[in-house]
Short mmCIF file of C-alpha atoms (C1' of nucleotides) in Angstrom, two decimals:
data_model
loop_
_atom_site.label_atom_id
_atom_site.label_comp_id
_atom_site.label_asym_id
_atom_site.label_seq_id
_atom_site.Cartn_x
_atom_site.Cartn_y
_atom_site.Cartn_z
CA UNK A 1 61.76 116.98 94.63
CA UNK A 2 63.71 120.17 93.61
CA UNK A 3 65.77 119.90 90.75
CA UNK A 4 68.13 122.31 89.46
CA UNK A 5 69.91 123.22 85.79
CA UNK A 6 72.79 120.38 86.20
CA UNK A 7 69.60 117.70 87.05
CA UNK A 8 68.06 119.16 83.98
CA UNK A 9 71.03 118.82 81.76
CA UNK A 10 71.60 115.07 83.13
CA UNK A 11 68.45 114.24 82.35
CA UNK A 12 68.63 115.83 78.67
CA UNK A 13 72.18 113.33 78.92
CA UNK A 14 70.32 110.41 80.50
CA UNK A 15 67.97 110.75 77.87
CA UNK A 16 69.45 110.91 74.94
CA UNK A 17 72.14 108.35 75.82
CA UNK A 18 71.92 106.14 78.96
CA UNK A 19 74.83 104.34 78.18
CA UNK A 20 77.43 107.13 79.07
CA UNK A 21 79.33 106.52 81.77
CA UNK A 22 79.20 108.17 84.80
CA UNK A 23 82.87 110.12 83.71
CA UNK A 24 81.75 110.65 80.19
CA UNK A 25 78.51 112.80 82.12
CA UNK A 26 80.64 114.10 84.52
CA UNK A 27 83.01 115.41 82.06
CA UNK A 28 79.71 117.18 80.34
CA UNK A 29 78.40 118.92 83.63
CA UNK A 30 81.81 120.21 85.22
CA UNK A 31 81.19 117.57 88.31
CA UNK A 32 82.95 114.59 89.71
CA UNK A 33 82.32 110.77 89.03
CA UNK A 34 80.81 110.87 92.82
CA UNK A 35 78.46 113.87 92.18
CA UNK A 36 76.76 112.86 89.09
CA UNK A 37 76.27 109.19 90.72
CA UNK A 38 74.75 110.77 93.78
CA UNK A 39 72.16 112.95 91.35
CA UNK A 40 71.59 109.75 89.41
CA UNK A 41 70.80 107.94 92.32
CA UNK A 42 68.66 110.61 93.64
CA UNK A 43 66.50 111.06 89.95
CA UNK A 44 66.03 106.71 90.17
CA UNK A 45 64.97 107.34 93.97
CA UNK A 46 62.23 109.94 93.47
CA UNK A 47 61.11 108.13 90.39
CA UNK A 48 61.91 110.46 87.63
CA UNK A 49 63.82 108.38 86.02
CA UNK A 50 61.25 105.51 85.68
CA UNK A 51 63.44 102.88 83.52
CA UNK A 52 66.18 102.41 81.05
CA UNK A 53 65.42 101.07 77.89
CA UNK A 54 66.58 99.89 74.34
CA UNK A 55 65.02 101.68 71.13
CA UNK A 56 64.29 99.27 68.62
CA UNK A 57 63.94 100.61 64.72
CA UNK A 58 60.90 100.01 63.55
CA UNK A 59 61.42 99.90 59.95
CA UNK A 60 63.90 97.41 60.61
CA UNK A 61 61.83 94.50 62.17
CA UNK A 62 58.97 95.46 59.38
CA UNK A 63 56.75 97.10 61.94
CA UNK A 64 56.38 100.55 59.98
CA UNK A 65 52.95 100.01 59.46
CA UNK A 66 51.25 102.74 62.12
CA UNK A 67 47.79 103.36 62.59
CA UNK A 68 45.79 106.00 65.01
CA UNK A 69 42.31 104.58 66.00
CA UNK A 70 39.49 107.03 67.38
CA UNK A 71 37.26 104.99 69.35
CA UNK A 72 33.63 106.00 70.72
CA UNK A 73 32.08 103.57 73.13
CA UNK A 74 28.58 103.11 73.75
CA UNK A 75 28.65 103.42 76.77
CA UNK A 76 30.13 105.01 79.47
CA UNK A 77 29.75 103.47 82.90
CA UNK A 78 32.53 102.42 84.67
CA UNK A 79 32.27 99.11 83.85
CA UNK A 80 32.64 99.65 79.95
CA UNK A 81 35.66 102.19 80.88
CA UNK A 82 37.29 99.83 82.95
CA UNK A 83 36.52 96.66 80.85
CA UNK A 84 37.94 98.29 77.76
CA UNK A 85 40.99 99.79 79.30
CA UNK A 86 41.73 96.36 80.83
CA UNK A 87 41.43 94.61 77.28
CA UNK A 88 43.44 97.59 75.18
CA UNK A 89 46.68 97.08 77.78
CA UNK A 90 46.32 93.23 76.18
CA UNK A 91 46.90 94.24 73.24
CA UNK A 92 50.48 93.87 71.73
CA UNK A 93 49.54 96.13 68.93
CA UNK A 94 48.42 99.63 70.91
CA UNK A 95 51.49 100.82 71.89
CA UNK A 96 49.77 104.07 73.12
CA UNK A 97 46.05 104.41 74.16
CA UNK A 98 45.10 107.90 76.15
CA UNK A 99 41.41 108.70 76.88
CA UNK A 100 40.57 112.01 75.60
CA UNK A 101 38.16 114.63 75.70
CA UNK A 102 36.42 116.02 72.34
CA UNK A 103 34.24 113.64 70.00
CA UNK A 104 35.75 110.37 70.30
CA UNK A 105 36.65 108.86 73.56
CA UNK A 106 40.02 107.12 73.08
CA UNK A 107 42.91 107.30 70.76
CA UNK A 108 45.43 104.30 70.17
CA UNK A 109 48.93 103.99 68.31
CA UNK A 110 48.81 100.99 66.38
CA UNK A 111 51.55 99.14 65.36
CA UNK A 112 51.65 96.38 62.60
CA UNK A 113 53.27 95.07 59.72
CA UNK A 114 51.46 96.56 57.05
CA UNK A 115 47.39 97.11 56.10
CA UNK A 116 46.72 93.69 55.79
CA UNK A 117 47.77 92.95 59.21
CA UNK A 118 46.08 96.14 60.47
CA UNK A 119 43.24 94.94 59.16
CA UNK A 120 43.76 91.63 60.85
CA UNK A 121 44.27 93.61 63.95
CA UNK A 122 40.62 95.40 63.84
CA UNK A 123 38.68 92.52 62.57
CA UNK A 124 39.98 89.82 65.04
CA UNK A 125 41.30 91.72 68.20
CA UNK A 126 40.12 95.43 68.24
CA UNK A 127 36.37 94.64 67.86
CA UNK A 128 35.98 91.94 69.30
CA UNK A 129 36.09 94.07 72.62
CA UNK A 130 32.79 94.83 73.77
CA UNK A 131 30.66 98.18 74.11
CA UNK A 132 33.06 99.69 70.98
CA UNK A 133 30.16 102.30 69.30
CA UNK A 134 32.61 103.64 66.72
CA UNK A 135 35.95 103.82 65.15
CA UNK A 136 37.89 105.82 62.76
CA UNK A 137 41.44 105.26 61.80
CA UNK A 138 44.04 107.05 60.03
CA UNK A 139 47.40 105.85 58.61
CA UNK A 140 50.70 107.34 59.30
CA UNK A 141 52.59 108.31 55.71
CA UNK A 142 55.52 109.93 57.21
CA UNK A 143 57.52 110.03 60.88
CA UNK A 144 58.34 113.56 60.84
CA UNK A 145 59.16 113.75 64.37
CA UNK A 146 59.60 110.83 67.33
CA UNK A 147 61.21 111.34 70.61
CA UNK A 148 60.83 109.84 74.17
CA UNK A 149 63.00 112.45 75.81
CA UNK A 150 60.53 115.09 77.39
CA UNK A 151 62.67 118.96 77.47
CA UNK A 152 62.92 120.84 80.84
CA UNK B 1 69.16 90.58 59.19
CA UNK B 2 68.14 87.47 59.77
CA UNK B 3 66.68 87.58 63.88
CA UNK B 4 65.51 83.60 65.69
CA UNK B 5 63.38 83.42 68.81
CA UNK B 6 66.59 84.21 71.26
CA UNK B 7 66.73 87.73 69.67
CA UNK B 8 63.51 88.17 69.73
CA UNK B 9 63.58 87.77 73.30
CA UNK B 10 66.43 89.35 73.84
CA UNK B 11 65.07 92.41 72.54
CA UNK B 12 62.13 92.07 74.44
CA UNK B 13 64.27 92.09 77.65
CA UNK B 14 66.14 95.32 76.67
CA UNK B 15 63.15 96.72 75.86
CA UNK B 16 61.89 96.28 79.30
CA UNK B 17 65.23 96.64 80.66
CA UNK B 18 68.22 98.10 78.92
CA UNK B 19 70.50 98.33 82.38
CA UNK B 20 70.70 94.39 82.83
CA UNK B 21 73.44 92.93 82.77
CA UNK B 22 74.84 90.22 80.40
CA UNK B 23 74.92 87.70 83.10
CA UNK B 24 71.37 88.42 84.26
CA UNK B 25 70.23 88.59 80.07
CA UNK B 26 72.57 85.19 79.17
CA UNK B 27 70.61 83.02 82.28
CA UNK B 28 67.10 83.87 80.84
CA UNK B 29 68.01 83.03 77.24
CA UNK B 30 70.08 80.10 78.64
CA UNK B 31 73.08 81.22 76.87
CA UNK B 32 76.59 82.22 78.14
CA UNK B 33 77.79 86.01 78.40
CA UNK B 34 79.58 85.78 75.40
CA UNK B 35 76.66 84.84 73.34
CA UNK B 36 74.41 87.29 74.69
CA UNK B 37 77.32 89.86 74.12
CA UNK B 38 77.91 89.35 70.21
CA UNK B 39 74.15 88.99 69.65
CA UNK B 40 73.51 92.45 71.14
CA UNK B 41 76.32 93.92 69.17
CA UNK B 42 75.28 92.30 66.22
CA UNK B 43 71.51 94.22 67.01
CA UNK B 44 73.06 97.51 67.53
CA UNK B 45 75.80 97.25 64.61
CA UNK B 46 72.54 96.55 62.12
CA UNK B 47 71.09 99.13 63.42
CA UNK B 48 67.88 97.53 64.91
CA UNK B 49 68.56 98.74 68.74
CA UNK B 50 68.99 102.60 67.98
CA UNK B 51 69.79 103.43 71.60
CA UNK B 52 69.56 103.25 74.87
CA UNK B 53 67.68 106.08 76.95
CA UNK B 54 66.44 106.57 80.24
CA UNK B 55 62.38 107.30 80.23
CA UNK B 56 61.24 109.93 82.14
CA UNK B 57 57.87 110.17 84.31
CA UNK B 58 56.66 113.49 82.75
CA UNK B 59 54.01 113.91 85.90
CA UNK B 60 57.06 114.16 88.37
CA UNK B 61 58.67 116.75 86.39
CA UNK B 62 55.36 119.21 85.60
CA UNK B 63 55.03 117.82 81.85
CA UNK B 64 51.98 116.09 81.41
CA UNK B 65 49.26 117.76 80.13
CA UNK B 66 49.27 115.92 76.96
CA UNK B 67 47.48 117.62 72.85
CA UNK B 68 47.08 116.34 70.61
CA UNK B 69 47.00 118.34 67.24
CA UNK B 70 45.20 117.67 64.13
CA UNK B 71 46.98 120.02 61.17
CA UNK B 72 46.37 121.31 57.91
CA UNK B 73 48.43 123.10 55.90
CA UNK B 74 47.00 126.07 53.19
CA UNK B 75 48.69 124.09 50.35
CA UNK B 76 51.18 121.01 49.82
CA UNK B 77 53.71 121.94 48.15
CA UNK B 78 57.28 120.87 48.20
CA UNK B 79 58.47 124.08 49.98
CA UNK B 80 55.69 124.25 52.46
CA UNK B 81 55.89 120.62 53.25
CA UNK B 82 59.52 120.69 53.86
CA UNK B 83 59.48 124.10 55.75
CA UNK B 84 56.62 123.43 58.08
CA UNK B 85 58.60 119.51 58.97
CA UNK B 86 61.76 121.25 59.89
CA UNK B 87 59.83 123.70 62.26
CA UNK B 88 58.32 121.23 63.87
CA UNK B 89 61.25 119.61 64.72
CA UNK B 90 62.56 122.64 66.84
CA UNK B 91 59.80 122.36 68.83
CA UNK B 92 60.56 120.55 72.03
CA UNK B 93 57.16 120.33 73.22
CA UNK B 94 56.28 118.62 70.18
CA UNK B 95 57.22 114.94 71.25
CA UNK B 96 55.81 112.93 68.02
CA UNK B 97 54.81 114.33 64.70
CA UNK B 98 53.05 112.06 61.94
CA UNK B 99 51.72 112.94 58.00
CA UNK B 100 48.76 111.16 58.11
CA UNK B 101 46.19 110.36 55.94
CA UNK B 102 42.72 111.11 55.57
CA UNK B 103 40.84 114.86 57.03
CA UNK B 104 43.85 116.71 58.71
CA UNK B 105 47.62 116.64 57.16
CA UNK B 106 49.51 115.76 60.40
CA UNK B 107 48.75 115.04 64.32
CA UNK B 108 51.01 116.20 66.71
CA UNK B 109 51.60 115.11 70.48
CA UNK B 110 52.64 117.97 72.12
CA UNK B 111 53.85 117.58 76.13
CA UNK B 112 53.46 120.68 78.43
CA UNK B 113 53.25 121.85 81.74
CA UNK B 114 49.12 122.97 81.44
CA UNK B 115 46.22 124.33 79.81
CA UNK B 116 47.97 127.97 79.85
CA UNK B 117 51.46 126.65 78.68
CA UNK B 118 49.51 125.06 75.68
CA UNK B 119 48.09 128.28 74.98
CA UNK B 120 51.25 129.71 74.72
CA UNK B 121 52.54 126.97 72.45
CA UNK B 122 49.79 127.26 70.14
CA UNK B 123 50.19 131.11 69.97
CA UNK B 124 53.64 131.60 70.48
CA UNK B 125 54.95 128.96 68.55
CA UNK B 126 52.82 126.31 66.25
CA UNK B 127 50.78 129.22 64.64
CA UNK B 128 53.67 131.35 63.64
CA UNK B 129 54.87 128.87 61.55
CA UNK B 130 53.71 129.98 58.33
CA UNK B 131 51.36 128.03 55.59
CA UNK B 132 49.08 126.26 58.70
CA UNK B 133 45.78 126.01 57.93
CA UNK B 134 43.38 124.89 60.30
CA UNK B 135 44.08 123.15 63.44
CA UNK B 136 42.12 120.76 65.65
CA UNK B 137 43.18 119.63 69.24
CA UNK B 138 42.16 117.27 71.61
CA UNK B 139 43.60 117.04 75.47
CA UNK B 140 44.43 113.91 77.09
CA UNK B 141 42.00 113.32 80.30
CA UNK B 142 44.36 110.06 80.88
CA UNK B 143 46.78 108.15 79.63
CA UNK B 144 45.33 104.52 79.45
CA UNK B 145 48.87 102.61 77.65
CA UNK B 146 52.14 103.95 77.23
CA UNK B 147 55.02 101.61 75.97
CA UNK B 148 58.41 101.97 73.53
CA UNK B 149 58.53 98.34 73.46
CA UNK B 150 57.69 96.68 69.99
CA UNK B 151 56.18 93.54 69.74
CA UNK B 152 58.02 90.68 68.08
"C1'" DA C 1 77.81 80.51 66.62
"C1'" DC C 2 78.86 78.94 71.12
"C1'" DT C 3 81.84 78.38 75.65
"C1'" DG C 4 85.16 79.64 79.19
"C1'" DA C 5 89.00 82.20 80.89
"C1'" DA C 6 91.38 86.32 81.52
"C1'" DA C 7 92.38 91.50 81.31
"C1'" DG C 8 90.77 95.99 81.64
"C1'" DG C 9 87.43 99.17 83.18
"C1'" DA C 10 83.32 100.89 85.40
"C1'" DG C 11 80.06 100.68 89.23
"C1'" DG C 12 79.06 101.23 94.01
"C1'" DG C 13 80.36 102.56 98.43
"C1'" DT C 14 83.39 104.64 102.12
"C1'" DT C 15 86.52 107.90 103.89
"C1'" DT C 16 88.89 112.26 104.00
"C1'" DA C 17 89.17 116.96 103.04
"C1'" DT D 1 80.21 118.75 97.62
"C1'" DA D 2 84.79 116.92 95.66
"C1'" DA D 3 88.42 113.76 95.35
"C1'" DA D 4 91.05 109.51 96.40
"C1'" DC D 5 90.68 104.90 97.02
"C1'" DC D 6 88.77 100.37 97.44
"C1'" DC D 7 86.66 95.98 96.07
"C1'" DT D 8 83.59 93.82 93.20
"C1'" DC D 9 81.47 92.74 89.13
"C1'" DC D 10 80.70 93.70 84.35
"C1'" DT D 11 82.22 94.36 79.73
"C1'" DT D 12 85.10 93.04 76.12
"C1'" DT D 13 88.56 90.30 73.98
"C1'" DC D 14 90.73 86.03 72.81
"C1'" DA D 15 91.62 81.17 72.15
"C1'" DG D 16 89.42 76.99 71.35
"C1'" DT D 17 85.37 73.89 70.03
#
DNA sequence: ACTGAAAGGAGGGTTTA
DNA sequence: TAAACCCTCCTTTCAGT
């Protein structure tokens, strides 16, 4: 799909604030109710717009607790890959988990309540998955920066 | 604030969901369309829903070659802390930003388009911030879990 | 804090220009 | 594309429990 600079400004809209309506992001691009609708419909369609959702604070349900786990396995034939990867997408905890190149295999976002529970997390759920060589975790002092709206 | 099982679930549905309807949210939770309405007012005027946004599928729009980016500032003072936090933020292709303990300062996610448009970052723009260290990154091969939905 | 009813407004689709 | 118009359904308010 092509898209041009109004699709990239209703997208910058859409995600900053999904709960505009269609006249309040018509107003913002110059178009009619019908036009923006139709471009909406079209971004849904091709799958660029993939859902809606509602932003919960984390500070305020005492989930500020955020960990990033480097995990090595020790192995890695697909069976280990695909067991793990299976067991991390369990995991309430992980909200993130990308396989990466460079000296550890895998790096999760944790999120708990506080060390205690982190530790809970590692000792009962994180190892307990198989073929995990190594880990190494660090601890988030500060959010300096967290967005889920990607620029184009 | 006080939250019982019903907002918990409730906030797991707009988590998952943010565009269904009060009807559709008051027959899972077995509550009328009232109810559901004050309760999610009640979450947003507290401040624990912080808004509503549409996700984006950054491989349909040429955004996902995924960094990371392990950072270390020359020194931490006050003025270089602060200075280096509020560059960061400018950055667009700098998604998440954490102070972190332990080797490195602060890991970045950083979304572009490729290999070469990361090169361009990282010369163009990270490294002429002033006061940066050393930097370490890592490139995502895949991307195993990916949720903005908190566990409760 | 819940329910149900009722008003106002937005979504979703069609037609015309 | 844009605009006018429709019907439907959702949001929001209000009275009552």
């Amino acid at each position: 799909m092509v898209f041009d600079d109004i699709d990239r400004k209703l997208l910058s809209l859409l995600q900053s604030d999904s709960k505009q309506t269609n006249k309040a992001l018509a107003n913002q691009l110059n178009l009619s109710v019908t036009a923006v609708y139709e471009r909406i419909r079209k971004l849904e369609k091709n799958g660029i717009v993939k859902n809606y959702v509602a932003l919960v604070d984390k500070s305020k349900v005492q989930k500020d607790f955020v960990a990033f786990c480097h995990i090595k396995l020790v192995q890695h034939s697909q069976e280990y890959v695909v067991k793990f990867e299976r067991e991390v997408n369990l995991l309430n905890e992980v909200l993130e988990c990308y396989h990466l190149s460079g000296d550890y295999d895998y790096l999760l976002k944790v999120l708990v309540k506080d060390m205690s529970s982190f530790r809970e997390f590692m000792v009962e759920k994180l190892t307990k998955i198989d073929h995990i060589g190594s880990t190494h975790s660090m601890f988030m002092i500060n959010e300096v920066k967290h967005t889920t709206a990607i620029a184009l």
